[in-house]
Amino acid sequence: MPPSTTWATRPDLSDIERFWTAPIDERAAAFAALREREPVPFFAEPEFAYLPQGPGYWALTRLDDLVEASRNAKVFTSGPGATNVADMPPEFLEFYGSMINTDDPRHARLRRIVSRGFTPKRLAGLTDEVQATATRIVDDLVDAGECDAVSAISARLPLKIVCDMMGVPESQYDFVFRTSNVILGASDPEYVPDADNILVALLNAGNELAELMRDLGRHRERHPTDDVTSALVNAEIDGERLTPDELASFFILLVVAGNETTRNAVSWGLKLLTDHPEQRRVWLDDLDGVTPTAVEEIVRWASPVIFMRRTLAVDAVLGGQPMTAGDKVLLFYWAANRDPAHFRDPDAFDVRRSPNPHVGFGGAGPHFCLGAHLARREMAVMFRELLTRVPDIHATAEPRRLQSMFINGIKSMPVSIR
Ligand code: HEM
């Protein structure tokens, strides 16, 4: 049940228009104050048109609490919805009922099947493609001299890799890009201008992506290739394969989880290098040595996924806070990644930070990011290519940030290579 405590200065984490568009250092200061004074605060939920307002949520701001909730998936469940504060209406489940929103045993079964797409062998097979795509992106950048970092650099690599993995033809890349923007940018008026239309826009985007995947799945059943879609609809491992609906919702999850996250990590990385020339020099001086820690630091600092939600299966106490079965808990990765109990000088960007026990890819539970290795590889290759060939690349204006409490996104940011 919600506590009665309120402070005049207490931020409202559900105020998407104000809190989540405020400057990043204000956001960090607000979370720091919460973490110190009230580390597991309770908030009313944001209002969404046509959805009944839910009972509110507990917000986790400390890394230890977040890790405990992530690991304890029997108590902190994902079935009622991990990616939204509000419970999903039943009609959404067809498109958005993917494994991220399930619990065992269903989650374990789905994860076992789709993990075939992420074996070390399959990832090694993508290495050449990741390098070739990064090279092409920087070729174009060298020709142009200046561009929008998001559309010309950060969005292109993950889009190409996710689509290639699944066998989506190049003619559909724009469509995939636009629909995934709607799915993750629905709370930003630029993507869905009329807030009353958010649910319809989400359903339409899900439906269109599902249609693309069902067509592709049917085709691959008859004409298998070496892509992941063929493996998921044909290969019978332990007698298991995905149904057409499961394939469609997995594709939507991949498109969203694999694109926007890596895209925003790369965009924030460019912004951080612009703001911290001394860190750029450290990285440039030892590309091989520093790239692995720099990639982790960008993910920590940016925390492209701001939160995931869990729902209490039974009464529990977390961080000293008693909670009741049915309560919602938001795991604020963004805040935990700045917990001074684990990160020295947490607001600093330090490309050699070590240790760096960040939870940007999740807190080590069963839902830990399936694409973490791939994301790290994409980021490492992209930044190596940029720092080797256009080492002075920098933002020439502030980024336009996404209005969202779920994704720490950059919509556009002009950069120049000189
Ligand atoms: C910097 C890039 C990325 C970040 C920050 C990120 C972050 C996350 C986070 C926070 C979770 C939830 C973890 C949890 O609930 O414990 C997650 C889950 C997931 N991610 Fe990522 N991710 C990234 C890239 C990718 C990529 C490239 C892919 C695939 C192509 C991917 C696929 C997934 C999938 C399928 C899940 C759901 C796993 C499950 O429910 O079992 N992610 N990711």
XYZ file of C-alpha atoms and ligand atoms in Angstrom:
461
model
C 0.000 0.000 0.000
C 1.230 3.524 -0.764
C 2.928 5.482 2.018
C 1.481 8.875 2.875
C 4.841 10.721 2.851
C 5.168 13.548 0.318
C 7.840 16.231 -0.108
C 7.396 19.514 -1.831
C 10.482 18.745 -3.851
C 9.716 15.085 -4.501
C 9.921 14.433 -8.235
C 6.979 12.774 -9.953
C 8.424 9.877 -11.951
C 5.080 9.504 -13.725
C 5.176 13.022 -15.150
C 6.460 12.050 -18.577
C 6.205 15.537 -20.070
C 8.180 17.259 -17.311
C 10.342 14.839 -15.348
C 11.575 12.749 -18.264
C 12.317 15.714 -20.520
C 14.256 17.629 -17.840
C 18.034 17.948 -18.316
C 19.872 14.710 -17.539
C 21.764 16.187 -14.572
C 18.452 17.301 -13.005
C 17.129 13.784 -13.457
C 20.258 12.377 -11.824
C 19.987 14.809 -8.899
C 16.323 13.930 -8.349
C 17.080 10.208 -8.274
C 20.063 10.801 -5.972
C 17.792 12.635 -3.519
C 15.179 9.875 -3.683
C 17.789 7.146 -3.254
C 19.087 8.828 -0.143
C 15.819 9.807 1.487
C 13.289 7.263 0.242
C 14.982 4.536 -1.810
C 11.782 2.613 -2.560
C 9.234 5.407 -3.152
C 5.655 4.842 -4.282
C 4.102 6.747 -7.208
C 0.712 7.035 -8.848
C 0.733 5.706 -12.406
C 0.784 7.916 -15.491
C -2.614 8.234 -17.135
C -3.164 6.619 -20.523
C -6.242 7.269 -22.632
C -8.720 4.353 -22.612
C -6.837 2.432 -19.920
C -8.044 2.377 -16.328
C -5.438 3.957 -14.077
C -3.697 1.209 -12.097
C -2.926 1.187 -8.367
C 0.555 2.781 -8.648
C 4.058 1.356 -8.357
C 7.121 1.079 -6.142
C 10.271 2.514 -7.743
C 13.629 0.797 -7.147
C 16.514 3.246 -7.149
C 19.261 1.153 -5.510
C 21.318 -1.398 -7.392
C 21.147 -4.084 -4.670
C 17.333 -3.939 -4.538
C 17.088 -4.074 -8.327
C 19.380 -7.103 -8.579
C 17.457 -8.903 -5.843
C 14.144 -8.331 -7.662
C 15.631 -9.413 -11.029
C 17.033 -12.653 -9.637
C 13.922 -13.564 -7.705
C 11.603 -14.044 -10.682
C 9.192 -16.344 -8.853
C 8.233 -13.466 -6.558
C 8.863 -10.536 -8.938
C 6.996 -11.768 -12.010
C 6.862 -10.468 -15.590
C 3.638 -12.110 -16.820
C 1.319 -9.161 -16.128
C 3.650 -6.917 -18.201
C 7.342 -6.037 -17.994
C 7.573 -3.249 -20.534
C 4.614 -1.098 -19.456
C 3.485 0.513 -16.249
C -0.141 -0.240 -17.144
C -1.387 -3.821 -17.502
C -1.697 -4.715 -21.154
C -5.226 -5.037 -22.527
C -5.813 -8.653 -23.716
C -5.904 -7.662 -27.400
C -2.258 -6.560 -27.100
C -1.042 -9.998 -26.157
C -1.123 -11.281 -29.730
C 1.634 -8.827 -30.687
C 3.277 -7.843 -27.444
C 2.911 -11.086 -25.463
C 6.494 -12.105 -26.200
C 8.813 -13.804 -23.739
C 9.800 -10.585 -22.005
C 6.207 -10.494 -20.702
C 6.071 -14.136 -19.559
C 7.185 -16.276 -16.609
C 8.356 -19.861 -16.326
C 7.602 -22.398 -17.585
C 6.481 -20.495 -20.718
C 9.419 -18.079 -20.548
C 11.973 -20.892 -20.254
C 10.468 -22.698 -23.253
C 10.447 -19.574 -25.460
C 13.924 -18.508 -24.389
C 15.286 -22.012 -25.093
C 13.894 -21.916 -28.619
C 14.886 -18.379 -29.581
C 18.354 -18.760 -28.046
C 19.154 -20.710 -31.213
C 19.376 -17.336 -32.900
C 22.041 -16.171 -30.444
C 24.533 -19.037 -30.274
C 28.237 -18.067 -30.294
C 28.469 -19.639 -33.759
C 25.634 -17.545 -35.128
C 27.048 -14.394 -33.549
C 30.484 -15.149 -34.981
C 28.771 -15.492 -38.371
C 27.509 -11.908 -38.013
C 30.969 -10.456 -37.363
C 31.752 -9.744 -41.019
C 28.338 -8.209 -41.586
C 28.679 -5.919 -38.550
C 32.116 -4.770 -39.737
C 31.019 -4.292 -43.365
C 27.968 -2.263 -42.318
C 29.997 -0.060 -39.948
C 32.538 0.533 -42.719
C 29.798 1.565 -45.176
C 28.259 3.920 -42.611
C 31.595 5.676 -42.060
C 32.298 5.752 -45.850
C 29.052 7.693 -46.289
C 29.914 9.919 -43.352
C 33.334 10.779 -44.788
C 31.621 11.774 -48.064
C 28.968 13.869 -46.320
C 31.174 15.573 -43.689
C 28.163 16.268 -41.519
C 24.858 14.547 -40.918
C 22.196 13.590 -38.403
C 23.907 11.056 -36.140
C 20.763 9.052 -35.495
C 19.507 8.355 -39.007
C 22.934 8.286 -40.695
C 24.974 6.432 -38.043
C 23.374 4.938 -34.937
C 20.122 3.621 -36.396
C 21.633 1.953 -39.447
C 23.815 -0.734 -37.889
C 21.328 -2.376 -35.482
C 18.515 -2.117 -38.038
C 20.562 -3.888 -40.678
C 21.778 -6.600 -38.268
C 18.369 -7.406 -36.741
C 16.718 -7.469 -40.172
C 19.521 -9.626 -41.599
C 19.287 -12.062 -38.695
C 15.601 -12.564 -39.327
C 15.840 -12.459 -43.140
C 13.826 -9.240 -43.599
C 14.589 -7.819 -47.066
C 16.220 -4.409 -47.427
C 13.092 -2.997 -49.067
C 11.362 -3.303 -45.652
C 14.029 -1.550 -43.535
C 12.282 1.825 -43.641
C 9.002 0.253 -42.673
C 10.626 -1.590 -39.730
C 12.354 1.639 -38.652
C 9.116 3.645 -38.712
C 6.991 1.059 -36.911
C 9.557 0.470 -34.170
C 9.732 4.246 -33.640
C 5.983 4.254 -33.049
C 6.169 1.328 -30.619
C 8.873 2.834 -28.435
C 8.124 6.485 -29.099
C 4.369 6.324 -28.549
C 4.516 8.708 -25.581
C 6.273 11.323 -27.747
C 3.868 13.546 -29.708
C 6.277 13.506 -32.672
C 5.473 9.824 -33.258
C 1.868 9.721 -32.040
C 0.550 13.328 -32.165
C -2.815 12.561 -30.537
C -2.396 10.999 -27.068
C -5.906 9.524 -27.411
C -4.582 7.425 -30.280
C -1.655 5.766 -28.518
C -3.363 2.385 -28.106
C -4.599 2.312 -31.694
C -1.165 3.344 -33.000
C 0.471 0.564 -30.966
C -1.998 -2.043 -32.163
C -1.579 -0.981 -35.799
C 2.221 -1.007 -35.592
C 2.172 -4.447 -33.934
C -0.270 -5.770 -36.501
C 1.803 -4.551 -39.449
C 5.057 -6.013 -38.104
C 3.298 -9.291 -37.261
C 1.933 -9.479 -40.804
C 5.419 -9.029 -42.261
C 6.752 -11.804 -40.023
C 3.914 -14.242 -40.652
C 4.474 -13.892 -44.426
C 8.197 -14.405 -43.964
C 7.662 -17.389 -41.638
C 5.319 -19.085 -44.142
C 7.862 -18.515 -46.898
C 10.757 -19.897 -44.830
C 8.790 -23.019 -43.935
C 8.823 -23.914 -47.615
C 12.148 -22.325 -48.571
C 14.490 -22.399 -45.554
C 17.690 -20.351 -45.568
C 20.321 -19.989 -42.859
C 18.517 -17.087 -41.155
C 17.025 -17.215 -37.651
C 13.440 -17.222 -38.930
C 14.129 -20.479 -40.801
C 15.647 -21.975 -37.639
C 12.650 -20.942 -35.552
C 9.932 -22.216 -37.881
C 11.637 -25.388 -39.102
C 14.295 -26.845 -36.853
C 12.695 -29.103 -34.301
C 14.942 -29.110 -31.261
C 13.452 -31.260 -28.481
C 10.312 -31.269 -30.598
C 9.870 -27.525 -30.067
C 9.297 -24.695 -32.454
C 7.512 -21.361 -32.427
C 3.887 -21.038 -33.514
C 3.189 -18.279 -36.111
C 1.908 -15.941 -33.365
C 4.928 -16.624 -31.149
C 7.219 -15.962 -34.094
C 5.471 -12.661 -34.811
C 5.650 -11.423 -31.218
C 9.291 -12.525 -30.904
C 10.081 -10.544 -34.044
C 8.377 -7.456 -32.613
C 10.390 -7.890 -29.406
C 13.645 -8.233 -31.363
C 12.944 -5.292 -33.604
C 12.188 -3.101 -30.644
C 14.755 -4.506 -28.177
C 17.537 -4.869 -30.700
C 17.148 -1.607 -32.568
C 16.271 1.269 -30.331
C 18.528 0.243 -27.468
C 21.732 -0.113 -29.444
C 20.836 2.944 -31.522
C 20.489 5.097 -28.425
C 23.650 3.711 -26.867
C 25.640 4.755 -29.953
C 23.981 8.195 -30.099
C 24.679 8.821 -26.404
C 28.242 7.612 -26.925
C 28.764 10.304 -29.563
C 27.269 12.929 -27.280
C 29.490 11.795 -24.373
C 32.638 11.924 -26.528
C 31.692 15.461 -27.550
C 31.211 16.558 -23.949
C 34.338 14.790 -22.635
C 37.286 15.417 -24.970
C 39.688 14.108 -22.327
C 37.893 10.717 -22.382
C 38.059 10.695 -26.181
C 41.845 11.125 -25.903
C 42.127 8.280 -23.401
C 40.135 6.025 -25.731
C 42.055 7.097 -28.848
C 45.386 6.471 -27.138
C 44.561 2.802 -26.569
C 41.689 1.694 -28.809
C 42.172 -2.041 -28.184
C 42.601 -1.745 -24.449
C 39.861 0.794 -23.739
C 37.048 -0.235 -26.128
C 35.596 -3.007 -23.891
C 35.366 -0.779 -20.800
C 34.215 2.246 -22.829
C 31.318 0.260 -24.307
C 30.191 -0.831 -20.817
C 30.508 2.727 -19.551
C 28.340 4.095 -22.363
C 25.650 1.504 -21.561
C 25.872 2.363 -17.845
C 25.832 6.120 -18.330
C 23.106 6.146 -20.989
C 20.994 3.241 -19.631
C 18.997 3.151 -22.890
C 16.295 1.035 -21.199
C 15.177 3.148 -18.249
C 13.079 0.536 -16.434
C 11.409 -2.850 -16.558
C 8.408 -3.720 -14.438
C 7.712 -6.672 -12.177
C 4.521 -7.635 -10.330
C 4.543 -9.259 -6.874
C 3.281 -12.845 -6.874
C 3.213 -12.923 -3.051
C 3.793 -10.473 -0.194
C 7.473 -9.586 0.161
C 9.874 -7.095 1.727
C 12.400 -5.384 -0.503
C 14.914 -2.772 0.583
C 13.147 -2.727 3.961
C 9.843 -1.878 2.266
C 6.918 -4.282 2.826
C 5.000 -4.951 -0.390
C 1.764 -6.798 -1.078
C 0.939 -9.500 -3.652
C -0.220 -7.750 -6.842
C 1.884 -4.608 -6.245
C 3.845 -3.281 -9.213
C 7.571 -2.576 -8.966
C 9.584 -0.570 -11.504
C 13.264 -1.508 -11.725
C 14.912 1.792 -12.618
C 18.134 0.681 -14.312
C 18.888 4.319 -15.041
C 18.922 5.118 -11.304
C 20.637 1.912 -10.128
C 23.430 2.616 -12.620
C 24.170 5.801 -10.678
C 24.065 4.239 -7.213
C 27.091 5.640 -5.350
C 27.214 2.465 -3.242
C 28.552 0.718 -6.371
C 29.899 3.442 -8.668
C 32.532 5.932 -7.633
C 31.652 9.407 -8.921
C 28.575 7.940 -10.639
C 27.734 10.937 -12.841
C 31.218 11.003 -14.370
C 31.839 9.395 -17.758
C 34.967 7.286 -17.353
C 35.869 5.094 -20.335
C 38.222 3.014 -18.185
C 35.740 2.472 -15.331
C 36.489 -0.847 -13.679
C 34.810 -2.557 -11.988
C 31.571 -1.530 -13.644
C 28.784 -3.759 -12.289
C 26.079 -1.881 -14.229
C 22.605 -3.291 -14.844
C 22.043 -1.655 -18.243
C 21.329 -5.084 -19.747
C 19.274 -6.190 -16.746
C 19.960 -7.405 -13.254
C 21.160 -10.953 -13.999
C 17.819 -12.770 -13.764
C 16.181 -15.084 -16.307
C 15.213 -12.129 -18.525
C 18.779 -10.782 -18.783
C 19.219 -9.214 -22.230
C 19.482 -11.953 -24.848
C 21.251 -9.575 -27.224
C 23.884 -8.206 -24.810
C 26.826 -9.843 -26.621
C 25.549 -8.701 -29.982
C 24.960 -5.154 -28.733
C 28.463 -4.991 -27.257
C 29.960 -6.205 -30.508
C 27.976 -3.723 -32.618
C 28.986 -0.854 -30.365
C 32.655 -1.881 -30.230
C 32.913 -2.212 -34.011
C 31.022 1.038 -34.664
C 33.124 3.132 -32.269
C 36.398 1.597 -33.442
C 35.483 2.450 -37.018
C 34.469 6.014 -36.072
C 37.456 6.694 -33.819
C 39.913 5.283 -36.338
C 38.624 7.053 -39.414
C 36.860 10.193 -38.147
C 38.432 10.694 -34.703
C 37.181 14.288 -34.388
C 33.514 13.509 -34.956
C 31.436 15.633 -32.596
C 27.902 16.856 -32.047
C 27.340 20.403 -33.281
C 24.115 20.953 -31.312
C 22.287 19.456 -28.357
C 20.384 16.226 -29.051
C 16.610 16.250 -29.457
C 15.567 13.767 -26.785
C 12.679 11.321 -26.885
C 9.811 12.084 -24.524
C 9.584 8.737 -22.735
C 9.954 7.236 -19.278
C 10.915 3.856 -20.799
C 13.610 4.612 -23.363
C 16.421 7.125 -22.844
C 16.289 8.095 -26.486
C 17.835 10.620 -28.851
C 15.669 11.452 -31.869
C 18.265 13.430 -33.773
C 21.619 15.138 -33.217
C 23.713 16.900 -35.859
C 27.361 15.821 -36.034
C 30.371 16.954 -38.013
C 33.577 15.028 -38.680
C 35.777 18.151 -38.697
C 22.742 -1.424 -25.703
C 21.818 -2.248 -26.150
C 20.810 -2.982 -25.291
C 20.354 -2.713 -24.025
C 20.748 -1.547 -23.117
C 19.399 -3.743 -23.684
C 18.742 -3.831 -22.468
C 17.863 -4.845 -22.121
C 17.204 -4.948 -20.838
C 17.345 -3.960 -19.683
C 16.444 -6.067 -20.860
C 15.546 -6.592 -19.725
C 16.376 -7.402 -18.735
C 15.589 -7.924 -17.555
O 14.367 -7.772 -17.496
O 16.232 -8.523 -16.651
C 16.593 -6.668 -22.170
C 15.952 -7.822 -22.583
C 16.039 -8.309 -23.875
N 16.865 -7.859 -24.887
Fe 18.169 -6.323 -24.781
N 19.287 -4.595 -24.744
C 20.136 -4.185 -25.744
C 20.318 -4.790 -26.970
C 19.652 -5.892 -27.432
C 19.841 -6.503 -28.719
C 20.849 -6.061 -29.778
C 18.950 -7.543 -28.808
C 18.685 -8.507 -29.916
C 18.978 -8.344 -31.179
C 18.213 -7.588 -27.551
C 17.250 -8.504 -27.235
C 16.639 -8.625 -26.001
C 15.629 -9.637 -25.701
C 15.079 -10.689 -26.661
C 15.251 -9.441 -24.359
C 14.213 -10.234 -23.558
C 14.889 -11.373 -22.833
C 13.934 -12.204 -21.995
O 12.832 -11.759 -21.648
O 14.289 -13.354 -21.675
N 18.672 -6.577 -26.742
N 17.489 -5.916 -22.897
